[in-house]
Tab-separated table of C-alpha atoms in Angstrom:
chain	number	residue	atom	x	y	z
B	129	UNK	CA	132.694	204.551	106.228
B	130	UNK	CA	130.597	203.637	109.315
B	131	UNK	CA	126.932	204.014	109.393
B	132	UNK	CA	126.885	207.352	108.276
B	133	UNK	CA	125.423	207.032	104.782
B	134	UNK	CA	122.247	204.756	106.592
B	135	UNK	CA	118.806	206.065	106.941
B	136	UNK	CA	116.842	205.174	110.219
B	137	UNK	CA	115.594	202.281	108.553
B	138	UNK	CA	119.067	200.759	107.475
B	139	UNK	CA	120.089	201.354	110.898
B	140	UNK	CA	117.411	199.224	112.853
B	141	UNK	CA	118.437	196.395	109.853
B	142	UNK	CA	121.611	196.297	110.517
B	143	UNK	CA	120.765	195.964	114.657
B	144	UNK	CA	118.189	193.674	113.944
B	145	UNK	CA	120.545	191.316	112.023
B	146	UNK	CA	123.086	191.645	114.895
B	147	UNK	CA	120.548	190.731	117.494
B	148	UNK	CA	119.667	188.018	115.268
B	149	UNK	CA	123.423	186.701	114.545
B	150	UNK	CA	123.820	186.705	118.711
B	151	UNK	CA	120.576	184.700	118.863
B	152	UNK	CA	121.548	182.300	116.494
B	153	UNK	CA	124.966	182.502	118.109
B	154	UNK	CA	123.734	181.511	121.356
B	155	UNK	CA	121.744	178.647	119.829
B	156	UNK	CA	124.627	177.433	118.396
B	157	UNK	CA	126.877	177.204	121.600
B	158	UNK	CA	124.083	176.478	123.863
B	159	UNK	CA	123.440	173.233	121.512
B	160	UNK	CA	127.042	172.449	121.337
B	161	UNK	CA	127.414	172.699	125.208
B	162	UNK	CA	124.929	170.535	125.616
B	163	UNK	CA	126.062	168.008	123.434
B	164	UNK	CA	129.486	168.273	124.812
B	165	UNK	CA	127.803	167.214	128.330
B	166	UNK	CA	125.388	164.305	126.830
B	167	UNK	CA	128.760	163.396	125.057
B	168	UNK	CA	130.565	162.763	128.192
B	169	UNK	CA	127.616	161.470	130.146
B	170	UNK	CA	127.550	158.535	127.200
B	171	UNK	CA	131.467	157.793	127.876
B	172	UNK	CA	130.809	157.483	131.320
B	173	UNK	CA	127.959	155.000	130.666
B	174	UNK	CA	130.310	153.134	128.507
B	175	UNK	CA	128.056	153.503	125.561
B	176	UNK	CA	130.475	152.102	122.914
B	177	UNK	CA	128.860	154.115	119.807
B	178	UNK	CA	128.815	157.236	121.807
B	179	UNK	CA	130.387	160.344	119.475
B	180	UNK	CA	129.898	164.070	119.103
B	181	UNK	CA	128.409	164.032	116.225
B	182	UNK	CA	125.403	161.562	117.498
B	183	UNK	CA	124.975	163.617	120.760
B	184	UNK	CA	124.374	167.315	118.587
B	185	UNK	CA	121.562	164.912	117.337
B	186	UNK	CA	120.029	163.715	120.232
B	187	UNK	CA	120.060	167.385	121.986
B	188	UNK	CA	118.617	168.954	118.734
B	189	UNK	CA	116.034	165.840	118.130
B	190	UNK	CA	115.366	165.528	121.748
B	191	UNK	CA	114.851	169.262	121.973
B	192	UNK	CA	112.275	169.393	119.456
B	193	UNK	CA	110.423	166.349	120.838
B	194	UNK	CA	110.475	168.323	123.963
B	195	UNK	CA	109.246	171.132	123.000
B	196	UNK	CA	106.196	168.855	120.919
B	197	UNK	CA	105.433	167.035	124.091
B	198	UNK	CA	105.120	170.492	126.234
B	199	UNK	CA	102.764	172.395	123.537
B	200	UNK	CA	100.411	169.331	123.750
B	201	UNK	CA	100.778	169.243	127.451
B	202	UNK	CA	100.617	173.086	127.648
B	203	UNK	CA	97.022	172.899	125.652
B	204	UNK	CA	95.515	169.803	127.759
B	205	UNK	CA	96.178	171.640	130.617
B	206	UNK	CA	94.355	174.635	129.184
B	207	UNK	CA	90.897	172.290	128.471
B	208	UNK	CA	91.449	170.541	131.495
B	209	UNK	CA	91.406	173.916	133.488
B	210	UNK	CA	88.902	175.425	131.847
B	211	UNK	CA	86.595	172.005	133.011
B	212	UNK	CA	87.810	171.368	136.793
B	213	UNK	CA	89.665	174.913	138.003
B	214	UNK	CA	91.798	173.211	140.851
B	215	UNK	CA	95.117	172.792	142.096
B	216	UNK	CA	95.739	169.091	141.916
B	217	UNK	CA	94.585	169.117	137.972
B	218	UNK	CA	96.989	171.643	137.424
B	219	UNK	CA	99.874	169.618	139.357
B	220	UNK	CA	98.675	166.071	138.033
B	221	UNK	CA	99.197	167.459	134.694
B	222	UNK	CA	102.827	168.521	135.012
B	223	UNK	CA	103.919	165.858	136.805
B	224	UNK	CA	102.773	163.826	134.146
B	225	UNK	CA	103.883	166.499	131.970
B	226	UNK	CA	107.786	166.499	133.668
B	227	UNK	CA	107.275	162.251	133.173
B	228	UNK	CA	106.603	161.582	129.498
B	229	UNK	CA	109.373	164.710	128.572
B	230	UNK	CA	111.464	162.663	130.094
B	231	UNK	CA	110.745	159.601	129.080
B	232	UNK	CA	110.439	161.486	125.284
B	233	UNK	CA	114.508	162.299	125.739
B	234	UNK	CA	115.584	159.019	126.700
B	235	UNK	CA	113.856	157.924	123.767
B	236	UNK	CA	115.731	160.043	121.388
B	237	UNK	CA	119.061	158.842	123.408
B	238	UNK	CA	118.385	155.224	122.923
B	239	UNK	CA	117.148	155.453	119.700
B	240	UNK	CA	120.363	157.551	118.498
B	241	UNK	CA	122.614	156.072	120.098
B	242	UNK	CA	121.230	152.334	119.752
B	243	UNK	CA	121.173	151.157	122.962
B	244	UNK	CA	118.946	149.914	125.755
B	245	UNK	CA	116.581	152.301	128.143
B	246	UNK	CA	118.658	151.563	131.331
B	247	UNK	CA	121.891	152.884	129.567
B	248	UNK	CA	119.709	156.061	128.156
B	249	UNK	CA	118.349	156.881	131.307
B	250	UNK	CA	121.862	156.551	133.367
B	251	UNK	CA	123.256	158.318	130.585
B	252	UNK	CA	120.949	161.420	130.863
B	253	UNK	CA	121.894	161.209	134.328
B	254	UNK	CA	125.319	160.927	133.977
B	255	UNK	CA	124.952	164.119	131.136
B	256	UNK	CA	122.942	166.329	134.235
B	257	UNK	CA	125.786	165.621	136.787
B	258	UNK	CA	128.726	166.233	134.478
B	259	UNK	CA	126.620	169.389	133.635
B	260	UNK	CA	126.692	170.732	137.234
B	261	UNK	CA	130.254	170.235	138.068
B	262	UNK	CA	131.465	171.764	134.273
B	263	UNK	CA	129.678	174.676	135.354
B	264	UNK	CA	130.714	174.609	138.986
B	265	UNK	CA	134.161	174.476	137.527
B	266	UNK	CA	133.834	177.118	134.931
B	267	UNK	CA	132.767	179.357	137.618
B	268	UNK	CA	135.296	178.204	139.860
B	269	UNK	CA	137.843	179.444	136.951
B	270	UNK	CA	136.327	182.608	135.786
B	271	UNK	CA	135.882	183.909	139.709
B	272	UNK	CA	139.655	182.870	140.472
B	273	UNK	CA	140.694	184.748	136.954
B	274	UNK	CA	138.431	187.516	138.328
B	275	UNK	CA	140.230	187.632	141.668
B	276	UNK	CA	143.349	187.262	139.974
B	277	UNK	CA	142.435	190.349	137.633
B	278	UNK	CA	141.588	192.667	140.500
B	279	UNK	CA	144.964	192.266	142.021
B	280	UNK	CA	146.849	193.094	139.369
C-alpha cells in the first residue's frame, strides 16, 4: 500500500509521529541507562534496598528536580545580571547553581532509597564512575566489532 494514497499533510503526520516515537524512544533508553548505572553504583555502595525499579525513580524524580532547580537558577541569574553585569556574578551563580543540583540528586537518592547522605553521595559517585568505564567498554566493543567487520 505504502504512502501512496497520503496527501502532503498525512505525510508530514506520519514523519512527525516517527520523529516523535524516536524521541520518546530515546527517552526511554536514555532513562533506563541511567538507571542501570545508579543501579550498580548502589550495589557497589552496599545499599541493601538498592533495586531497578527504585533507581528508574530516582533518575526520573531526580531529573525533574534538576531540571526545577536549573529554571530557578537560570531566572536568578537573569535578575542578577540585569543588576551587576560581571563575570564573577555570573560564575558565583553556577557554582552555586552546579552545588544545590547536586545536593537536589542526592536528595532524591537518599530519600528513595532510604538511606543516609554519605551513602547517597558515594553512591552518585560510584553511578558516574561505573558510567565512564560502561561506556569506555561499549566503545571498546563496538570499535573492535568495527575492526573486526572491515576485515571480513
Amino acid at each position: 500500500m505504502g504512502l501512496t494514497g497520503l496527501s502532503l499533510g498525512g505525510i508530514i503526520a506520519v514523519i512527525g509521529g516517527l520523529a516523535l516515537g524516536m524521541i520518546i524512544g530515546a527517552i526511554v533508553i536514555s532513562i533506563l541507562i541511567s538507571a542501570l548505572f545508579l543501579y550498580l553504583g548502589c550495589r557497589l555502595v552496599k545499599i541493601y534496598n538498592a533495586t531497578f525499579v527504585n533507581a528508574i525513580i530516582t533518575v526520573i524524580g531526580g531529573g525533574i528536580l534538576v531540571f526545577v532547580v536549573n529554571a530557578v537558577f537560570a531566572e536568578i541569574t537573569t535578575v542578577a545580571l540585569t543588576m551587576y553585569p560581571s563575570i564573577p556574578v555570573f560564575l558565583g551563580i553556577q557554582i552555586l547553581n552546579l552545588i544545590v543540583s547536586v545536593l537536589a540528586y542526592v536528595w532524591t537518592i537518599k530519600v528513595v532509597f532510604n538511606t543516609t547522605w554519605w551513602e547517597a553521595f558515594l553512591a552518585l559517585i560510584a553511578s558516574a564512575i561505573v558510567g565512564i568505564l560502561g561506556t569506555i567498554a561499549i566503545c571498546v566493543v563496538l570499535y573492535i566489532v568495527a575492526g573486526v567487520s572491515l576485515l571480513i
